[in-house]
CSV table of C-alpha atoms in Angstrom, one decimal:
chain,number,residue,atom,x,y,z
A,1,MET,CA,61.7,175.9,-26.7
A,2,ILE,CA,62.3,172.9,-24.2
A,3,LYS,CA,65.8,172.5,-23.3
A,4,LEU,CA,67.3,169.1,-22.0
A,5,HIS,CA,70.6,169.5,-20.4
A,6,HIS,CA,71.9,165.9,-21.3
A,7,LEU,CA,74.9,164.0,-19.6
A,8,ASN,CA,76.5,161.2,-21.5
A,9,LYS,CA,76.0,157.7,-20.0
A,10,SER,CA,73.5,158.7,-17.6
A,11,ARG,CA,69.9,158.4,-16.9
A,12,SER,CA,68.8,161.5,-19.0
A,13,LYS,CA,68.9,159.3,-22.2
A,14,ARG,CA,65.5,158.1,-20.9
A,15,ILE,CA,64.0,161.9,-21.5
A,16,ILE,CA,65.6,162.0,-24.9
A,17,TRP,CA,63.7,158.9,-25.6
A,18,LEU,CA,60.3,160.5,-24.0
A,19,LEU,CA,60.9,163.7,-25.9
A,20,GLU,CA,61.2,161.9,-29.4
A,21,GLU,CA,58.2,159.9,-28.4
A,22,LEU,CA,56.0,162.7,-27.6
A,23,GLY,CA,57.5,164.3,-30.7
A,24,VAL,CA,58.2,167.7,-29.0
A,25,ASP,CA,60.7,169.8,-30.2
A,26,TYR,CA,63.6,170.1,-28.0
A,27,GLU,CA,67.2,171.7,-27.9
A,28,LEU,CA,69.8,169.1,-26.6
A,29,VAL,CA,72.6,170.8,-24.5
A,30,ALA,CA,75.3,168.0,-24.1
A,31,TYR,CA,77.6,167.7,-21.1
A,32,GLN,CA,80.6,164.8,-20.9
A,33,ARG,CA,81.5,163.0,-17.8
A,34,ASP,CA,85.2,163.2,-16.8
A,35,ALA,CA,87.3,160.5,-18.6
A,36,THR,CA,89.2,159.6,-15.3
A,37,THR,CA,86.7,160.2,-12.4
A,38,PHE,CA,83.6,159.4,-14.6
A,39,LEU,CA,82.2,162.6,-12.5
A,40,ALA,CA,79.8,164.9,-14.0
A,41,PRO,CA,81.4,168.3,-15.3
A,42,GLU,CA,81.2,171.6,-13.2
A,43,SER,CA,79.3,173.2,-15.9
A,44,LEU,CA,76.3,171.2,-14.7
A,45,LYS,CA,76.2,173.0,-11.4
A,46,ALA,CA,75.3,176.3,-13.2
A,47,VAL,CA,72.2,174.6,-14.4
A,48,HIS,CA,71.2,173.3,-11.3
A,49,PRO,CA,73.0,173.1,-7.7
A,50,LEU,CA,73.0,169.7,-7.6
A,51,GLY,CA,75.1,169.2,-10.9
A,52,LYS,CA,73.5,166.5,-12.2
A,53,SER,CA,71.4,165.4,-15.3
A,54,PRO,CA,68.7,165.2,-16.7
A,55,VAL,CA,67.7,168.9,-16.0
A,56,LEU,CA,64.7,169.9,-18.1
A,57,GLU,CA,63.9,173.7,-18.9
A,58,ALA,CA,60.4,174.3,-20.0
A,59,SER,CA,57.9,177.4,-19.9
A,60,GLY,CA,60.3,179.2,-17.4
A,61,TYR,CA,60.7,176.1,-15.1
A,62,THR,CA,63.6,174.3,-14.3
A,63,ILE,CA,63.1,170.5,-13.5
A,64,ALA,CA,65.7,168.4,-12.1
A,65,GLU,CA,64.2,164.7,-11.0
A,66,SER,CA,63.9,162.1,-13.7
A,67,GLY,CA,60.4,160.9,-12.4
A,68,ALA,CA,59.4,164.7,-12.2
A,69,ILE,CA,60.3,165.4,-15.8
A,70,THR,CA,58.5,162.4,-16.9
A,71,GLU,CA,55.5,163.2,-15.1
A,72,TYR,CA,55.5,166.9,-16.4
A,73,LEU,CA,56.1,166.1,-19.8
A,74,ILE,CA,53.5,163.5,-20.2
A,75,GLN,CA,51.0,165.5,-18.4
A,76,THR,CA,51.7,168.5,-20.6
A,77,TYR,CA,52.4,167.2,-24.0
A,78,GLY,CA,50.9,163.5,-23.8
A,79,ALA,CA,47.5,163.9,-24.8
A,80,ASP,CA,46.2,160.5,-23.3
A,81,LYS,CA,49.4,159.0,-24.6
A,82,LEU,CA,51.9,157.3,-22.5
A,83,MET,CA,49.9,157.4,-19.2
A,84,PRO,CA,46.5,155.4,-18.3
A,85,ALA,CA,43.6,157.4,-17.4
A,86,PRO,CA,43.4,158.4,-13.5
A,87,ASP,CA,40.8,156.3,-11.6
A,88,THR,CA,42.1,153.2,-13.2
A,89,ALA,CA,44.1,150.6,-11.5
A,90,ASP,CA,46.5,150.9,-14.4
A,91,TYR,CA,47.1,154.7,-13.4
A,92,ILE,CA,48.0,153.2,-9.5
A,93,ASP,CA,50.3,150.8,-11.2
A,94,TYR,CA,51.8,153.8,-13.3
A,95,LEU,CA,52.6,155.7,-10.5
A,96,GLN,CA,54.0,153.0,-8.6
A,97,TRP,CA,56.5,152.2,-11.6
A,98,MET,CA,57.3,155.8,-11.6
A,99,HIS,CA,58.6,156.0,-8.1
A,100,PHE,CA,59.9,152.5,-8.0
A,101,ALA,CA,62.5,153.0,-10.7
A,102,GLU,CA,64.3,155.7,-8.8
A,103,SER,CA,63.6,154.4,-5.1
A,104,SER,CA,63.2,150.6,-4.3
A,105,ALA,CA,65.0,149.5,-7.7
A,106,ALA,CA,67.7,152.3,-8.1
A,107,LEU,CA,69.2,152.3,-4.2
A,108,PRO,CA,70.3,148.6,-4.2
A,109,LEU,CA,71.5,148.4,-7.8
A,110,LEU,CA,73.6,151.6,-7.4
A,111,LEU,CA,74.6,150.4,-3.9
A,112,LYS,CA,75.9,147.3,-5.8
A,113,ILE,CA,77.9,149.4,-8.3
A,114,PHE,CA,79.4,151.6,-5.6
A,115,VAL,CA,80.6,148.5,-3.6
A,116,LYS,CA,82.1,147.2,-6.7
A,117,MET,CA,84.0,150.6,-7.6
A,118,ASP,CA,85.2,150.8,-4.1
A,119,GLY,CA,86.7,147.4,-4.1
A,120,ALA,CA,87.4,147.2,-0.3
A,121,GLU,CA,85.9,144.3,1.8
A,122,THR,CA,82.7,145.1,3.5
A,123,ARG,CA,81.3,143.3,6.7
A,124,PHE,CA,77.5,143.5,5.0
A,125,ILE,CA,76.8,146.1,2.6
A,126,GLY,CA,78.0,144.0,-0.4
A,127,GLY,CA,75.9,140.9,0.7
A,128,TYR,CA,72.9,143.3,1.4
A,129,ALA,CA,73.3,144.9,-2.0
A,130,ASP,CA,73.2,141.5,-4.0
A,131,ALA,CA,70.5,140.3,-1.9
A,132,GLU,CA,68.3,143.4,-2.2
A,133,THR,CA,69.1,143.7,-5.9
A,134,ALA,CA,68.1,140.0,-6.7
A,135,LYS,CA,64.7,140.5,-4.6
A,136,VAL,CA,64.1,143.8,-6.6
A,137,ILE,CA,65.0,142.3,-10.1
A,138,SER,CA,63.3,139.0,-9.4
A,139,TYR,CA,59.9,141.0,-8.6
A,140,VAL,CA,60.3,143.0,-11.9
A,141,ASN,CA,60.8,139.8,-13.8
A,142,ASP,CA,57.7,138.2,-11.9
A,143,ARG,CA,55.6,141.3,-12.9
A,144,LEU,CA,56.5,141.2,-16.4
A,145,GLU,CA,55.4,137.2,-16.9
A,146,GLY,CA,53.3,137.1,-20.1
A,147,LYS,CA,53.5,141.1,-20.6
A,148,SER,CA,54.9,143.3,-23.1
A,149,TYR,CA,54.6,146.5,-21.1
A,150,LEU,CA,54.4,147.1,-17.4
A,151,VAL,CA,51.2,148.9,-17.5
A,152,GLY,CA,48.4,147.7,-19.7
A,153,ASN,CA,49.2,146.7,-23.1
A,154,SER,CA,51.1,149.9,-24.4
A,155,LEU,CA,54.1,151.8,-23.7
A,156,SER,CA,54.0,154.4,-21.0
A,157,GLY,CA,56.1,156.5,-18.9
A,158,ALA,CA,56.5,153.6,-16.5
A,159,ASP,CA,58.5,151.7,-19.3
A,160,ILE,CA,60.5,154.8,-19.9
A,161,MET,CA,61.6,155.3,-16.3
A,162,MET,CA,62.2,151.5,-15.8
A,163,SER,CA,64.2,151.1,-19.2
A,164,PHE,CA,67.2,152.3,-17.1
A,165,ILE,CA,66.8,149.3,-14.9
A,166,ALA,CA,66.2,146.9,-17.4
A,167,GLU,CA,69.3,148.1,-19.1
A,168,LEU,CA,71.3,147.7,-16.0
A,169,VAL,CA,70.3,144.0,-15.8
A,170,GLY,CA,71.7,143.7,-19.4
A,171,GLN,CA,74.9,145.5,-18.6
A,172,ASN,CA,75.5,143.1,-15.6
A,173,GLY,CA,75.2,140.1,-18.1
A,174,GLU,CA,71.9,139.0,-16.3
A,175,PHE,CA,69.3,138.6,-19.0
A,176,ASP,CA,69.5,134.9,-19.1
A,177,LYS,CA,68.8,134.7,-15.4
A,178,TYR,CA,65.7,137.3,-15.9
A,179,PRO,CA,64.2,136.2,-19.2
A,180,ASN,CA,61.2,138.2,-18.7
A,181,ILE,CA,63.2,141.4,-18.4
A,182,ALA,CA,65.3,140.5,-21.5
A,183,LYS,CA,62.3,140.0,-23.8
A,184,TYR,CA,60.8,143.4,-22.2
A,185,TYR,CA,64.2,145.2,-23.1
A,186,GLN,CA,63.9,143.9,-26.9
A,187,GLN,CA,60.3,145.0,-26.8
A,188,LEU,CA,61.3,148.7,-25.8
A,189,MET,CA,64.2,148.6,-28.2
A,190,SER,CA,61.5,147.8,-31.0
A,191,HIS,CA,60.1,151.3,-30.7
A,192,ALA,CA,61.5,153.7,-33.5
A,193,SER,CA,61.8,156.6,-30.8
A,194,PHE,CA,63.9,154.5,-28.7
A,195,LYS,CA,66.4,153.6,-31.2
A,196,LYS,CA,66.6,157.2,-32.1
A,197,SER,CA,67.4,158.2,-28.7
A,198,MET,CA,70.1,155.7,-28.7
A,199,GLN,CA,71.3,157.1,-31.6
A,200,ILE,CA,71.3,160.7,-30.3
A,201,GLU,CA,73.0,159.5,-26.9
A,202,ALA,CA,75.6,157.6,-29.0
A,203,GLU,CA,76.5,160.9,-30.8
A,204,HIS,CA,76.9,163.0,-27.8
A,205,ASP,CA,79.1,160.1,-26.0
A,206,ARG,CA,82.5,161.0,-26.8
B,1,MET,CA,38.2,150.8,4.2
B,2,ILE,CA,41.7,151.9,3.7
B,3,LYS,CA,44.5,149.8,5.3
B,4,LEU,CA,47.8,150.8,6.0
B,5,HIS,CA,50.4,148.6,6.8
B,6,HIS,CA,52.9,150.3,8.8
B,7,LEU,CA,56.3,149.1,10.2
B,8,ASN,CA,57.8,150.8,13.3
B,9,LYS,CA,60.6,153.3,12.9
B,10,SER,CA,60.0,153.6,9.1
B,11,ARG,CA,59.1,156.0,6.5
B,12,SER,CA,55.6,154.8,6.8
B,13,LYS,CA,54.8,157.2,9.5
B,14,ARG,CA,54.5,160.0,7.0
B,15,ILE,CA,51.4,158.1,5.4
B,16,ILE,CA,50.1,158.2,8.9
B,17,TRP,CA,50.5,161.9,8.9
B,18,LEU,CA,49.2,162.3,5.6
B,19,LEU,CA,45.9,160.1,6.5
B,20,GLU,CA,45.4,162.1,9.6
B,21,GLU,CA,46.1,165.5,7.8
B,22,LEU,CA,43.5,164.4,5.2
B,23,GLY,CA,40.8,163.0,7.8
B,24,VAL,CA,40.5,160.0,6.0
B,25,ASP,CA,39.3,156.9,8.0
B,26,TYR,CA,41.9,154.0,7.8
B,27,GLU,CA,42.7,150.9,9.7
B,28,LEU,CA,46.6,150.4,10.9
B,29,VAL,CA,48.1,147.1,10.8
B,30,ALA,CA,51.1,147.3,12.8
B,31,TYR,CA,54.6,145.4,12.1
B,32,GLN,CA,57.7,145.4,14.2
B,33,ARG,CA,61.2,145.4,12.9
B,34,ASP,CA,63.5,142.4,14.4
B,35,ALA,CA,65.0,143.9,17.6
B,36,THR,CA,68.5,142.5,16.8
B,37,THR,CA,68.9,142.7,13.0
B,38,PHE,CA,66.5,145.9,12.5
B,39,LEU,CA,65.1,143.8,9.4
B,40,ALA,CA,61.4,143.9,8.7
B,41,PRO,CA,59.4,140.9,9.8
B,42,GLU,CA,58.6,138.0,7.0
B,43,SER,CA,55.0,138.7,7.5
B,44,LEU,CA,55.3,142.0,5.5
B,45,LYS,CA,56.1,139.7,2.4
B,46,ALA,CA,52.4,138.5,2.4
B,47,VAL,CA,51.3,141.7,1.8
B,48,HIS,CA,53.7,142.7,-0.9
B,49,PRO,CA,56.8,140.7,-2.3
B,50,LEU,CA,59.1,143.4,-1.5
B,51,GLY,CA,58.2,143.0,2.0
B,52,LYS,CA,58.7,146.7,2.7
B,53,SER,CA,56.4,149.4,4.3
B,54,PRO,CA,54.6,151.5,3.7
B,55,VAL,CA,51.8,149.5,1.9
B,56,LEU,CA,48.4,150.9,1.1
B,57,GLU,CA,45.2,149.0,0.4
B,58,ALA,CA,42.7,151.0,-0.8
B,59,SER,CA,39.5,150.5,-3.2
B,60,GLY,CA,41.1,147.3,-4.2
B,61,TYR,CA,44.3,148.5,-5.3
B,62,THR,CA,47.8,147.6,-3.4
B,63,ILE,CA,50.3,150.5,-3.2
B,64,ALA,CA,53.8,150.0,-2.2
B,65,GLU,CA,55.9,153.2,-3.0
B,66,SER,CA,55.8,156.3,-0.5
B,67,GLY,CA,55.5,158.7,-3.5
B,68,ALA,CA,53.1,156.8,-5.3
B,69,ILE,CA,50.8,156.6,-2.0
B,70,THR,CA,51.3,160.1,-1.5
B,71,GLU,CA,50.4,161.2,-5.0
B,72,TYR,CA,47.5,158.6,-4.9
B,73,LEU,CA,45.9,160.0,-1.6
B,74,ILE,CA,46.2,163.5,-2.2
B,75,GLN,CA,44.8,163.3,-5.9
B,76,THR,CA,41.8,160.9,-4.4
B,77,TYR,CA,41.1,162.6,-1.1
B,78,GLY,CA,42.8,166.1,-1.1
B,79,ALA,CA,40.2,168.2,-2.9
B,80,ASP,CA,42.5,170.9,-3.8
B,81,LYS,CA,44.4,170.5,-0.4
B,82,LEU,CA,48.1,169.6,0.0
B,83,MET,CA,48.6,170.0,-3.7
B,84,PRO,CA,49.0,173.1,-5.7
B,85,ALA,CA,47.0,173.5,-9.0
B,86,PRO,CA,48.6,171.8,-12.1
B,87,ASP,CA,49.9,174.0,-14.6
B,88,THR,CA,51.4,176.5,-12.0
B,89,ALA,CA,55.1,176.8,-11.2
B,90,ASP,CA,54.2,175.6,-7.5
B,91,TYR,CA,52.9,172.4,-9.1
B,92,ILE,CA,56.4,171.7,-10.9
B,93,ASP,CA,58.0,172.2,-7.5
B,94,TYR,CA,55.7,169.8,-6.0
B,95,LEU,CA,56.3,167.0,-8.2
B,96,GLN,CA,60.3,167.6,-8.0
B,97,TRP,CA,60.1,167.5,-4.1
B,98,MET,CA,57.9,164.2,-4.4
B,99,HIS,CA,60.6,162.5,-6.2
B,100,PHE,CA,63.8,164.3,-4.8
B,101,ALA,CA,62.8,162.9,-1.2
B,102,GLU,CA,63.2,159.1,-2.1
B,103,SER,CA,65.8,159.7,-4.8
B,104,SER,CA,68.6,162.2,-4.8
B,105,ALA,CA,67.9,162.8,-0.9
B,106,ALA,CA,67.6,159.4,0.1
B,107,LEU,CA,70.3,157.7,-1.7
B,108,PRO,CA,73.5,159.6,0.0
B,109,LEU,CA,71.6,159.7,3.2
B,110,LEU,CA,71.1,155.7,3.3
B,111,LEU,CA,74.6,155.2,1.9
B,112,LYS,CA,75.9,157.0,4.7
B,113,ILE,CA,73.6,154.8,7.3
B,114,PHE,CA,75.0,151.8,5.6
B,115,VAL,CA,78.6,152.6,5.7
B,116,LYS,CA,78.3,153.6,9.4
B,117,MET,CA,76.4,150.2,10.0
B,118,ASP,CA,79.0,148.5,8.3
B,119,GLY,CA,81.9,149.6,10.0
B,120,ALA,CA,84.7,148.5,7.5
B,121,GLU,CA,87.1,151.0,6.1
B,122,THR,CA,86.1,152.0,2.7
B,123,ARG,CA,88.3,153.6,-0.1
B,124,PHE,CA,85.5,156.2,-1.4
B,125,ILE,CA,82.1,155.2,-0.5
B,126,GLY,CA,82.5,156.9,2.9
B,127,GLY,CA,83.7,160.2,1.5
B,128,TYR,CA,81.4,160.2,-1.2
B,129,ALA,CA,78.5,159.6,0.9
B,130,ASP,CA,79.5,162.4,3.3
B,131,ALA,CA,80.1,164.9,0.4
B,132,GLU,CA,76.9,163.9,-1.4
B,133,THR,CA,75.0,164.1,1.6
B,134,ALA,CA,76.1,167.6,2.6
B,135,LYS,CA,75.7,168.7,-1.1
B,136,VAL,CA,72.0,167.5,-1.1
B,137,ILE,CA,71.1,168.7,2.6
B,138,SER,CA,72.7,172.0,1.8
B,139,TYR,CA,70.5,172.5,-1.1
B,140,VAL,CA,67.2,171.8,1.0
B,141,ASN,CA,68.6,174.3,3.6
B,142,ASP,CA,69.2,177.0,1.0
B,143,ARG,CA,65.7,176.4,-0.8
B,144,LEU,CA,63.9,176.8,2.8
B,145,GLU,CA,65.6,180.2,3.0
B,146,GLY,CA,62.8,182.5,4.2
B,147,LYS,CA,60.2,179.9,3.6
B,148,SER,CA,57.7,178.0,5.9
B,149,TYR,CA,57.0,175.3,3.7
B,150,LEU,CA,58.7,173.8,0.5
B,151,VAL,CA,56.0,174.7,-1.9
B,152,GLY,CA,54.0,177.9,-1.7
B,153,ASN,CA,52.9,179.0,1.9
B,154,SER,CA,51.2,176.0,3.2
B,155,LEU,CA,51.6,172.2,3.9
B,156,SER,CA,51.6,170.0,0.9
B,157,GLY,CA,52.6,166.5,0.2
B,158,ALA,CA,56.0,167.7,-0.6
B,159,ASP,CA,56.5,168.6,3.1
B,160,ILE,CA,55.0,165.4,4.1
B,161,MET,CA,57.4,163.4,1.7
B,162,MET,CA,60.7,165.4,2.8
B,163,SER,CA,59.7,165.3,6.6
B,164,PHE,CA,61.6,162.3,6.7
B,165,ILE,CA,64.7,164.0,5.4
B,166,ALA,CA,64.4,166.6,7.7
B,167,GLU,CA,64.0,164.3,10.8
B,168,LEU,CA,67.2,162.5,9.6
B,169,VAL,CA,69.1,165.8,9.8
B,170,GLY,CA,68.0,166.1,13.1
B,171,GLN,CA,68.6,162.5,14.1
B,172,ASN,CA,72.3,163.2,12.8
B,173,GLY,CA,72.6,166.1,15.2
B,174,GLU,CA,72.9,168.6,12.3
B,175,PHE,CA,70.0,171.0,13.1
B,176,ASP,CA,72.7,173.6,14.2
B,177,LYS,CA,74.4,173.1,10.8
B,178,TYR,CA,71.3,173.5,9.0
B,179,PRO,CA,69.0,176.4,10.8
B,180,ASN,CA,66.4,176.6,8.1
B,181,ILE,CA,65.8,172.9,8.0
B,182,ALA,CA,65.6,173.0,11.9
B,183,LYS,CA,63.3,175.8,11.9
B,184,TYR,CA,61.1,174.1,9.0
B,185,TYR,CA,60.9,171.0,11.1
B,186,GLN,CA,59.6,172.9,13.9
B,187,GLN,CA,56.9,174.3,11.5
B,188,LEU,CA,56.1,170.8,10.5
B,189,MET,CA,55.7,169.6,13.9
B,190,SER,CA,53.3,172.3,14.9
B,191,HIS,CA,50.6,170.8,12.7
B,192,ALA,CA,48.0,168.6,15.1
B,193,SER,CA,47.9,166.0,12.5
B,194,PHE,CA,51.8,165.5,12.7
B,195,LYS,CA,51.6,165.5,16.6
B,196,LYS,CA,48.9,162.6,16.3
B,197,SER,CA,51.0,160.8,13.9
B,198,MET,CA,54.0,160.9,16.0
B,199,GLN,CA,51.8,159.6,19.1
B,200,ILE,CA,50.4,156.8,16.8
B,201,GLU,CA,53.7,155.7,15.6
B,202,ALA,CA,55.1,155.7,19.3
B,203,GLU,CA,52.0,153.5,20.2
B,204,HIS,CA,53.2,151.0,17.7
B,205,ASP,CA,56.9,151.1,18.8
B,206,ARG,CA,57.6,148.5,21.1
């Protein structure tokens, strides 16, 4: 049985969505952030030394990176779903978004959140984070012009990885500024598996 | 012909190494950082809207994420080299390191560099970056105990992706603190293809 170690208000809700979309049986082990520090609990360190979530246990493997978990689950249980055929241009795009979500996109967005949480005056980090975030989000918005999904015409692992970024845009109140991302997020939310994952996440978020 | 858009002093030197190790013909298009701001030149934006490097052009595709480029090149030209067989535990580890290098590892390390460059007093970012970096680097050091390579007993794409992190540990003068990473970096440097990539990078770094 697959086991997903899930932390509330974290990127692991993407993996709930993926498991629901794949229709794979799994057990969810829920963890709660500290109400004051917002940090993950120490108990997650017993699961993986980095003490983060998502962590997936499957077939004797422990996997602790969202991108690796997504690639693994789709390759293992996808059966041509959620992933374009290799040797196609779409597959290249799929790989790019798979990595983009947690590298080029996540870095400036998280930097911006850190600077805001810190509250101290910065010489350039604050401005850099704002400029890079705008650049990255504009790029995503441009790429979504006239499209319902990032890759091809159907839901793929790329959308599941990037849903976190689209959600952050909404949380920052910037859907008006990036209308293609707003429409895209509505499209993602129309999936029954996504609605179910939001419900499961809410149930485990005290 | 494969074209690699290469920026000096950047993560794209990993892709030079990979291309040299795979023995694939390629054309290197060199770009230089601004001597004062250390920023990439505007000309890179004509290659890809994010204006970063590496960018790979191959078979009509433009690929702009190190992890995606590495996965693509190895899947296309690797012929069972540099990547474990799927459905093995090693393959799972391979995928994890492939994503880890640019997400869990890069974020705190780059945050630390940004805080240092900024120079302003922070309330918590500075301490957070230090603590997270130590955690992540200790984890890598622990995982390398008694091993020459990250995955199995031979060089793989995981090592090529993670070489950048090992290099940063050295640049921070912390090889003494993380002896397994120091030994590992020596091991990586022993590859002729790595030596050649360093030489090519140096030739294009004015």
